[in-house]
Amino acid sequence: MSSGNDQQLPTEAELAEMDRDQLVALGGKLDGVELAEYPDPWPVKGTRAEKRAERTIALWFTLAGVAGLAFLIAMIWWPWQYAPPTESSQHFWYQLYTPMLGITLGVAILAFAVGILLYTKKFIPHEVAVQQRDDNMGAGSDELHRQTFAAHLADAGNRSTVARRSAIKRGAGFGVGMLGLGTAILPLIGFIKNPHKDSGTKDGLYHTGWKQEKPGEKVFLRRYTGNPHEVVLVRPEDLDAGSMETVFPFRESERDDEHALLVAVKRADNPVMLIRLRPQDAEKVVKRKGQEDFNYGDFYAYTKICSHVGCPTSLYEQRTNRILCPCHQSQFDALQYAKPVFGPATRALAQLPITLDPETGYLMAKHDFIEPVGPGFWERKS
Ligand code: FES
């Protein structure tokens, strides 16, 4: 051995010939590490206690894998779409969707953590070492230290006996695999469920409940009374000048369908503000190109969903004709096709084209919105 500053160092040839135990001992010596205790957790190999510990840990990892797999299955195939309480069986399973995701993912993570903790407790040697810190005068590690450090790592892996514990390795691999797959698949799940499946219908993302399902279908403006199954439609004379009312879509085909009546008032993009301008204000209206006939007289209908991040813009100030969103204080001018005049919103509120049904005297929609409601993912073409 050659001499170092204060201790003997091996030559390159000597270093190349050293086995791992020698490198570990040398590394400790060089780093000023004194191993006070370095017991083997299982000095007698193959005992029943050792095998039991191994099986227990493998079981936890397997449980993590099974729970991860269950999470994946629940996420993709569990009946997640709303079913009303009247359809008791579907409603029961629908209600379990979110708890099921939480439980399976929670169990997977917990079981994996327990497996790691147990493995550390049962199989990693619990040495007691004392070390003087040496940063090589700030110059970083040299080749000698790198090799001895790598030997230390390899030794730790070797003494942890993970290499020969195939049940634990398989269990851990299964657990990590299922958990990783679940995590990786989360952002893709929307594609797997195909949100564009109903694109041509009122249930698709490009439409709202105001879309006519068949040619000539009348979609009326419905007042919400607090009872989701009560149908009260709106006539022009029901609103005073300068007032506002929230309305929802209604079609005759749904009159006796309790579920459809409930969905109509619950669906996020259905609420519409029906505003009746004062006559003197109506004279000042500036209409948006392509929307010149969207109003009925002094009646204007705008979505209630803010174009900023989708809060309900539920405040209408009669004096200034401003529509206010309470979330981030965006303001929209009801006299100028609800274009934003203050706050973070940059797009006008979508306007619903309305008219009067001459047969019944109720207000109804001419057709669906022609642009996204709220912070939409698509843009209008005009
Ligand atoms: S959601 Fe309306 S201002 Fe932000």
Short mmCIF file of C-alpha atoms and ligand atoms in Angstrom, two decimals:
data_model
loop_
_atom_site.label_atom_id
_atom_site.label_comp_id
_atom_site.label_asym_id
_atom_site.label_seq_id
_atom_site.Cartn_x
_atom_site.Cartn_y
_atom_site.Cartn_z
CA MET A 1 0.00 0.00 0.00
CA SER A 2 1.18 3.52 -0.75
CA SER A 3 1.04 6.29 1.80
CA GLY A 4 -1.60 8.99 1.84
CA ASN A 5 -1.55 12.14 3.87
CA ASP A 6 -2.38 10.44 7.12
CA GLN A 7 -3.18 6.86 6.15
CA GLN A 8 -2.10 4.17 3.75
CA LEU A 9 -3.86 4.04 0.40
CA PRO A 10 -3.90 1.06 -1.99
CA THR A 11 -2.23 1.25 -5.37
CA GLU A 12 -4.39 0.94 -8.49
CA ALA A 13 -3.36 -2.69 -8.89
CA GLU A 14 -4.19 -3.45 -5.26
CA LEU A 15 -7.54 -1.68 -5.64
CA ALA A 16 -8.42 -3.73 -8.72
CA GLU A 17 -7.82 -6.96 -6.81
CA MET A 18 -9.87 -6.13 -3.74
CA ASP A 19 -13.20 -7.89 -3.22
CA ARG A 20 -16.34 -6.12 -2.03
CA ASP A 21 -15.85 -6.81 1.66
CA GLN A 22 -12.35 -5.39 1.51
CA LEU A 23 -13.57 -2.34 -0.38
CA VAL A 24 -16.30 -1.82 2.21
CA ALA A 25 -13.79 -2.05 5.02
CA LEU A 26 -11.41 0.27 3.20
CA GLY A 27 -14.16 2.75 2.39
CA GLY A 28 -15.18 2.89 6.05
CA LYS A 29 -11.61 3.36 7.10
CA LEU A 30 -10.97 6.11 4.55
CA ASP A 31 -14.11 7.94 5.53
CA GLY A 32 -13.37 7.62 9.18
CA VAL A 33 -16.36 5.35 9.64
CA GLU A 34 -16.34 3.05 12.56
CA LEU A 35 -18.90 0.28 12.50
CA ALA A 36 -19.95 -0.15 16.10
CA GLU A 37 -22.56 -2.82 15.20
CA TYR A 38 -23.30 -4.58 11.91
CA PRO A 39 -25.48 -7.56 12.76
CA ASP A 40 -27.00 -9.85 10.16
CA PRO A 41 -30.78 -9.76 10.74
CA TRP A 42 -30.99 -13.49 10.02
CA PRO A 43 -27.70 -15.08 11.13
CA VAL A 44 -29.24 -18.53 10.71
CA LYS A 45 -30.57 -18.78 7.17
CA GLY A 46 -33.81 -20.43 6.15
CA THR A 47 -35.54 -20.43 9.54
CA ARG A 48 -39.33 -20.54 9.69
CA ALA A 49 -39.40 -17.04 11.13
CA GLU A 50 -37.38 -15.72 8.18
CA LYS A 51 -39.66 -17.43 5.68
CA ARG A 52 -42.74 -16.15 7.49
CA ALA A 53 -41.37 -12.60 7.35
CA GLU A 54 -40.67 -12.98 3.65
CA ARG A 55 -44.18 -14.31 2.96
CA THR A 56 -45.78 -11.51 4.96
CA ILE A 57 -43.94 -8.85 3.00
CA ALA A 58 -44.70 -10.51 -0.32
CA LEU A 59 -48.34 -10.62 0.74
CA TRP A 60 -48.43 -6.86 1.38
CA PHE A 61 -46.88 -6.13 -2.00
CA THR A 62 -49.33 -8.50 -3.66
CA LEU A 63 -52.19 -6.78 -1.87
CA ALA A 64 -50.87 -3.46 -3.22
CA GLY A 65 -50.90 -4.95 -6.71
CA VAL A 66 -54.41 -6.36 -6.36
CA ALA A 67 -55.72 -3.04 -5.03
CA GLY A 68 -53.92 -1.18 -7.84
CA LEU A 69 -55.49 -3.53 -10.37
CA ALA A 70 -58.90 -3.02 -8.75
CA PHE A 71 -58.35 0.74 -9.00
CA LEU A 72 -57.64 0.42 -12.71
CA ILE A 73 -60.70 -1.75 -13.29
CA ALA A 74 -62.97 0.55 -11.26
CA MET A 75 -61.67 3.61 -13.08
CA ILE A 76 -62.36 2.15 -16.50
CA TRP A 77 -65.39 -0.08 -16.11
CA TRP A 78 -67.32 0.96 -13.00
CA PRO A 79 -70.76 2.45 -13.85
CA TRP A 80 -69.91 6.11 -13.25
CA GLN A 81 -72.74 7.87 -15.04
CA TYR A 82 -75.50 9.36 -12.92
CA ALA A 83 -78.55 7.15 -12.34
CA PRO A 84 -81.56 8.53 -10.44
CA PRO A 85 -82.65 7.00 -7.11
CA THR A 86 -85.72 5.57 -8.86
CA GLU A 87 -83.38 3.18 -10.66
CA SER A 88 -82.23 1.79 -7.36
CA SER A 89 -79.77 -0.80 -8.58
CA GLN A 90 -77.87 1.49 -10.98
CA HIS A 91 -78.05 4.33 -8.47
CA PHE A 92 -76.43 2.12 -5.83
CA TRP A 93 -73.47 1.24 -8.06
CA TYR A 94 -73.15 4.82 -9.33
CA GLN A 95 -72.92 6.10 -5.76
CA LEU A 96 -70.05 3.72 -5.04
CA TYR A 97 -67.89 4.96 -7.94
CA THR A 98 -65.92 7.68 -6.15
CA PRO A 99 -65.57 5.78 -2.84
CA MET A 100 -64.37 2.77 -4.79
CA LEU A 101 -61.62 4.79 -6.51
CA GLY A 102 -60.54 6.24 -3.18
CA ILE A 103 -60.57 2.93 -1.33
CA THR A 104 -58.69 0.93 -3.96
CA LEU A 105 -56.02 3.57 -4.54
CA GLY A 106 -55.68 4.18 -0.80
CA VAL A 107 -55.29 0.48 -0.04
CA ALA A 108 -52.74 0.10 -2.86
CA ILE A 109 -50.54 2.92 -1.55
CA LEU A 110 -50.93 1.86 2.07
CA ALA A 111 -50.14 -1.80 1.39
CA PHE A 112 -47.09 -0.84 -0.64
CA ALA A 113 -45.85 1.43 2.15
CA VAL A 114 -46.39 -1.30 4.75
CA GLY A 115 -44.45 -3.75 2.56
CA ILE A 116 -41.49 -1.37 2.31
CA LEU A 117 -41.54 -0.62 6.01
CA LEU A 118 -41.63 -4.29 6.93
CA TYR A 119 -38.85 -5.12 4.52
CA THR A 120 -36.66 -2.39 5.97
CA LYS A 121 -37.41 -3.59 9.47
CA LYS A 122 -36.91 -7.29 8.85
CA PHE A 123 -34.17 -7.59 6.24
CA ILE A 124 -32.01 -4.46 6.13
CA PRO A 125 -29.06 -4.75 8.56
CA HIS A 126 -29.41 -2.18 11.30
CA GLU A 127 -25.82 -1.17 11.65
CA VAL A 128 -24.59 1.49 14.02
CA ALA A 129 -21.82 3.54 12.41
CA VAL A 130 -19.91 6.64 13.40
CA GLN A 131 -18.38 8.76 10.64
CA GLN A 132 -16.19 11.81 10.46
CA ARG A 133 -17.39 13.95 7.58
CA ASP A 134 -14.90 14.46 4.74
CA ASP A 135 -15.71 16.51 1.65
CA ASN A 136 -12.19 16.23 0.18
CA MET A 137 -11.61 19.93 0.77
CA GLY A 138 -14.52 20.79 -1.50
CA ALA A 139 -12.98 19.04 -4.51
CA GLY A 140 -15.62 16.30 -4.75
CA SER A 141 -15.11 12.55 -4.80
CA ASP A 142 -12.09 10.98 -6.44
CA GLU A 143 -12.02 7.58 -8.13
CA LEU A 144 -11.05 5.84 -4.94
CA HIS A 145 -14.03 7.21 -3.03
CA ARG A 146 -16.38 6.51 -5.89
CA GLN A 147 -15.40 2.87 -5.99
CA THR A 148 -15.62 2.39 -2.27
CA PHE A 149 -18.98 4.15 -2.15
CA ALA A 150 -20.32 1.94 -4.94
CA ALA A 151 -19.07 -1.07 -3.00
CA HIS A 152 -20.96 0.17 0.05
CA LEU A 153 -24.16 0.44 -1.95
CA ALA A 154 -23.69 -3.00 -3.46
CA ASP A 155 -22.95 -4.40 -0.04
CA ALA A 156 -26.12 -2.85 1.38
CA GLY A 157 -28.11 -4.41 -1.47
CA ASN A 158 -26.40 -7.74 -0.92
CA ARG A 159 -26.92 -7.78 2.83
CA SER A 160 -30.55 -6.79 2.42
CA THR A 161 -30.84 -10.17 0.59
CA VAL A 162 -33.36 -8.70 -1.85
CA ALA A 163 -31.65 -10.39 -4.78
CA ARG A 164 -32.56 -13.87 -3.59
CA ARG A 165 -36.06 -13.14 -2.25
CA SER A 166 -38.04 -13.76 -5.38
CA ALA A 167 -41.48 -13.75 -3.72
CA ILE A 168 -40.86 -10.26 -2.39
CA LYS A 169 -39.43 -9.11 -5.70
CA ARG A 170 -42.43 -10.47 -7.59
CA GLY A 171 -44.89 -8.93 -5.12
CA ALA A 172 -43.12 -5.57 -5.19
CA GLY A 173 -42.95 -5.64 -8.99
CA PHE A 174 -46.65 -6.40 -9.21
CA GLY A 175 -47.49 -3.62 -6.73
CA VAL A 176 -45.30 -1.04 -8.44
CA GLY A 177 -46.57 -2.12 -11.84
CA MET A 178 -50.24 -1.77 -10.98
CA LEU A 179 -49.74 1.49 -9.11
CA GLY A 180 -47.62 2.89 -11.93
CA LEU A 181 -50.10 1.77 -14.54
CA GLY A 182 -52.95 3.40 -12.60
CA THR A 183 -51.01 6.64 -12.31
CA ALA A 184 -50.02 6.60 -15.97
CA ILE A 185 -53.51 5.85 -17.15
CA LEU A 186 -55.18 8.64 -15.16
CA PRO A 187 -54.59 11.35 -17.78
CA LEU A 188 -55.69 8.95 -20.52
CA ILE A 189 -58.90 7.86 -18.88
CA GLY A 190 -60.93 10.57 -20.61
CA PHE A 191 -59.97 9.11 -23.94
CA ILE A 192 -60.78 5.59 -22.83
CA LYS A 193 -64.28 6.71 -21.85
CA ASN A 194 -64.64 8.61 -25.12
CA PRO A 195 -66.27 11.89 -24.08
CA HIS A 196 -67.09 12.59 -27.74
CA LYS A 197 -69.31 9.54 -28.00
CA ASP A 198 -72.55 11.57 -27.86
CA SER A 199 -71.24 14.52 -29.86
CA GLY A 200 -74.21 14.67 -32.19
CA THR A 201 -76.75 14.84 -29.35
CA LYS A 202 -77.60 17.24 -26.55
CA ASP A 203 -75.53 15.06 -24.22
CA GLY A 204 -72.27 15.64 -26.12
CA LEU A 205 -69.63 18.15 -25.11
CA TYR A 206 -70.35 20.36 -28.11
CA HIS A 207 -73.98 20.83 -27.10
CA THR A 208 -76.15 21.74 -24.16
CA GLY A 209 -79.64 20.72 -23.10
CA TRP A 210 -80.94 23.47 -25.41
CA LYS A 211 -80.18 21.46 -28.53
CA GLN A 212 -83.20 20.21 -30.44
CA GLU A 213 -83.14 16.45 -30.53
CA LYS A 214 -85.27 16.23 -33.66
CA PRO A 215 -86.33 18.75 -36.32
CA GLY A 216 -89.15 21.00 -35.18
CA GLU A 217 -88.80 20.08 -31.51
CA LYS A 218 -89.67 23.01 -29.22
CA VAL A 219 -87.29 23.62 -26.32
CA PHE A 220 -89.04 25.98 -23.93
CA LEU A 221 -87.61 28.24 -21.25
CA ARG A 222 -88.50 26.72 -17.91
CA ARG A 223 -88.54 28.47 -14.57
CA TYR A 224 -87.06 26.58 -11.60
CA THR A 225 -89.46 26.55 -8.65
CA GLY A 226 -87.35 24.49 -6.27
CA ASN A 227 -89.18 21.33 -7.21
CA PRO A 228 -87.18 19.63 -9.98
CA HIS A 229 -90.25 17.79 -11.21
CA GLU A 230 -92.54 20.80 -11.49
CA VAL A 231 -92.80 22.37 -14.94
CA VAL A 232 -93.48 26.12 -15.11
CA LEU A 233 -92.80 27.78 -18.45
CA VAL A 234 -92.13 31.46 -19.06
CA ARG A 235 -94.28 33.96 -20.92
CA PRO A 236 -92.97 37.43 -21.81
CA GLU A 237 -95.45 39.08 -19.45
CA ASP A 238 -93.98 37.13 -16.50
CA LEU A 239 -90.94 39.41 -16.35
CA ASP A 240 -90.90 43.09 -15.46
CA ALA A 241 -88.71 45.44 -17.47
CA GLY A 242 -85.23 45.51 -15.95
CA SER A 243 -85.52 42.08 -14.34
CA MET A 244 -83.68 38.80 -14.76
CA GLU A 245 -84.66 35.18 -14.28
CA THR A 246 -82.72 31.93 -14.48
CA VAL A 247 -84.28 29.43 -16.89
CA PHE A 248 -83.66 25.84 -17.96
CA PRO A 249 -84.58 23.84 -21.06
CA PHE A 250 -87.82 21.89 -21.23
CA ARG A 251 -89.24 19.71 -24.00
CA GLU A 252 -92.72 18.17 -23.96
CA SER A 253 -91.30 14.69 -24.45
CA GLU A 254 -89.79 14.97 -20.96
CA ARG A 255 -92.91 16.14 -19.11
CA ASP A 256 -93.50 12.81 -17.36
CA ASP A 257 -89.85 11.80 -17.17
CA GLU A 258 -88.73 12.66 -13.64
CA HIS A 259 -85.12 11.84 -14.34
CA ALA A 260 -84.95 14.04 -17.46
CA LEU A 261 -86.66 16.92 -15.62
CA LEU A 262 -84.09 16.66 -12.84
CA VAL A 263 -81.13 16.46 -15.23
CA ALA A 264 -82.39 19.56 -17.09
CA VAL A 265 -82.00 21.72 -13.98
CA LYS A 266 -78.81 20.04 -12.77
CA ARG A 267 -76.70 19.93 -15.90
CA ALA A 268 -73.85 22.45 -15.59
CA ASP A 269 -74.18 24.17 -18.96
CA ASN A 270 -77.99 24.49 -19.01
CA PRO A 271 -78.69 27.54 -16.82
CA VAL A 272 -79.49 30.68 -18.79
CA MET A 273 -80.13 34.23 -17.64
CA LEU A 274 -83.24 35.63 -19.25
CA ILE A 275 -83.01 39.40 -19.07
CA ARG A 276 -85.76 41.82 -19.94
CA LEU A 277 -84.19 45.19 -20.68
CA ARG A 278 -85.91 48.43 -19.89
CA PRO A 279 -87.25 50.00 -23.11
CA GLN A 280 -84.89 52.98 -22.88
CA ASP A 281 -81.93 50.57 -22.51
CA ALA A 282 -83.10 48.28 -25.30
CA GLU A 283 -82.71 51.19 -27.72
CA LYS A 284 -78.98 51.31 -26.98
CA VAL A 285 -78.29 47.65 -27.67
CA VAL A 286 -75.34 46.79 -29.92
CA LYS A 287 -75.81 43.35 -31.43
CA ARG A 288 -73.05 40.99 -32.30
CA LYS A 289 -72.51 40.12 -35.93
CA GLY A 290 -74.34 36.91 -36.70
CA GLN A 291 -76.54 37.21 -33.61
CA GLU A 292 -78.82 40.02 -34.78
CA ASP A 293 -81.97 37.92 -34.33
CA PHE A 294 -81.00 36.12 -31.11
CA ASN A 295 -83.23 38.31 -28.93
CA TYR A 296 -86.99 38.43 -28.70
CA GLY A 297 -87.95 42.10 -28.38
CA ASP A 298 -86.43 43.35 -25.14
CA PHE A 299 -85.61 39.80 -24.01
CA TYR A 300 -82.03 38.61 -24.16
CA ALA A 301 -80.79 35.23 -22.97
CA TYR A 302 -77.18 34.63 -21.98
CA THR A 303 -75.56 31.57 -20.49
CA LYS A 304 -75.09 31.81 -16.79
CA ILE A 305 -71.70 30.12 -16.97
CA CYS A 306 -68.85 32.61 -16.86
CA SER A 307 -66.42 32.49 -19.77
CA HIS A 308 -63.49 32.92 -17.40
CA VAL A 309 -63.45 29.68 -15.38
CA GLY A 310 -67.09 28.73 -15.27
CA CYS A 311 -68.62 30.24 -12.13
CA PRO A 312 -72.30 31.18 -12.27
CA THR A 313 -72.63 34.83 -13.28
CA SER A 314 -75.71 35.24 -11.22
CA LEU A 315 -75.84 39.00 -10.65
CA TYR A 316 -77.56 41.42 -13.00
CA GLU A 317 -77.47 45.10 -12.18
CA GLN A 318 -80.42 46.82 -13.74
CA ARG A 319 -79.08 50.38 -13.46
CA THR A 320 -75.85 49.74 -15.38
CA ASN A 321 -77.01 46.66 -17.31
CA ARG A 322 -73.92 44.86 -16.09
CA ILE A 323 -73.80 41.12 -15.48
CA LEU A 324 -71.40 40.33 -12.68
CA CYS A 325 -69.48 37.19 -11.87
CA PRO A 326 -68.80 36.97 -8.14
CA CYS A 327 -65.79 34.67 -8.47
CA HIS A 328 -63.22 37.06 -9.93
CA GLN A 329 -65.36 40.14 -10.51
CA SER A 330 -65.67 39.92 -14.28
CA GLN A 331 -68.37 42.18 -15.64
CA PHE A 332 -70.28 41.78 -18.89
CA ASP A 333 -72.32 44.40 -20.70
CA ALA A 334 -75.85 43.14 -21.30
CA LEU A 335 -76.36 45.90 -23.90
CA GLN A 336 -73.40 44.67 -25.97
CA TYR A 337 -74.00 40.93 -26.41
CA ALA A 338 -72.60 40.37 -22.89
CA LYS A 339 -69.05 41.19 -23.88
CA PRO A 340 -66.59 41.48 -20.99
CA VAL A 341 -65.93 45.04 -19.85
CA PHE A 342 -64.06 44.38 -16.62
CA GLY A 343 -62.14 41.57 -14.94
CA PRO A 344 -60.26 38.53 -16.19
CA ALA A 345 -62.88 37.13 -18.59
CA THR A 346 -61.92 37.69 -22.22
CA ARG A 347 -64.90 36.23 -24.09
CA ALA A 348 -68.52 37.31 -24.28
CA LEU A 349 -71.07 35.13 -22.54
CA ALA A 350 -72.66 32.79 -25.05
CA GLN A 351 -76.07 34.07 -26.16
CA LEU A 352 -79.03 31.73 -26.52
CA PRO A 353 -81.26 32.57 -29.49
CA ILE A 354 -84.86 32.84 -28.28
CA THR A 355 -88.28 33.53 -29.72
CA LEU A 356 -91.95 33.18 -28.85
CA ASP A 357 -93.91 30.06 -29.61
CA PRO A 358 -97.01 31.46 -31.33
CA GLU A 359 -99.08 28.39 -30.41
CA THR A 360 -98.55 28.47 -26.68
CA GLY A 361 -97.30 32.00 -26.00
CA TYR A 362 -94.26 30.66 -24.14
CA LEU A 363 -90.67 31.69 -24.81
CA MET A 364 -88.50 29.03 -26.40
CA ALA A 365 -85.01 28.56 -27.80
CA LYS A 366 -84.52 28.78 -31.56
CA HIS A 367 -81.58 26.40 -31.37
CA ASP A 368 -78.56 25.60 -29.21
CA PHE A 369 -75.71 28.03 -28.44
CA ILE A 370 -73.38 28.61 -31.36
CA GLU A 371 -70.25 28.93 -29.23
CA PRO A 372 -68.81 27.31 -26.15
CA VAL A 373 -70.54 27.81 -22.85
CA GLY A 374 -68.11 28.75 -20.11
CA PRO A 375 -64.36 28.24 -20.55
CA GLY A 376 -64.97 26.00 -23.56
CA PHE A 377 -62.42 23.84 -25.31
CA TRP A 378 -63.70 24.69 -28.78
CA GLU A 379 -64.10 27.97 -30.62
CA ARG A 380 -66.89 29.37 -32.73
CA LYS A 381 -66.30 29.56 -36.46
CA SER A 382 -67.70 33.04 -37.05
S1 FES B 1 -65.17 32.69 -13.14
FE1 FES B 1 -66.15 34.51 -13.53
S2 FES B 1 -64.65 35.98 -13.26
FE2 FES B 1 -63.62 34.16 -12.90
#
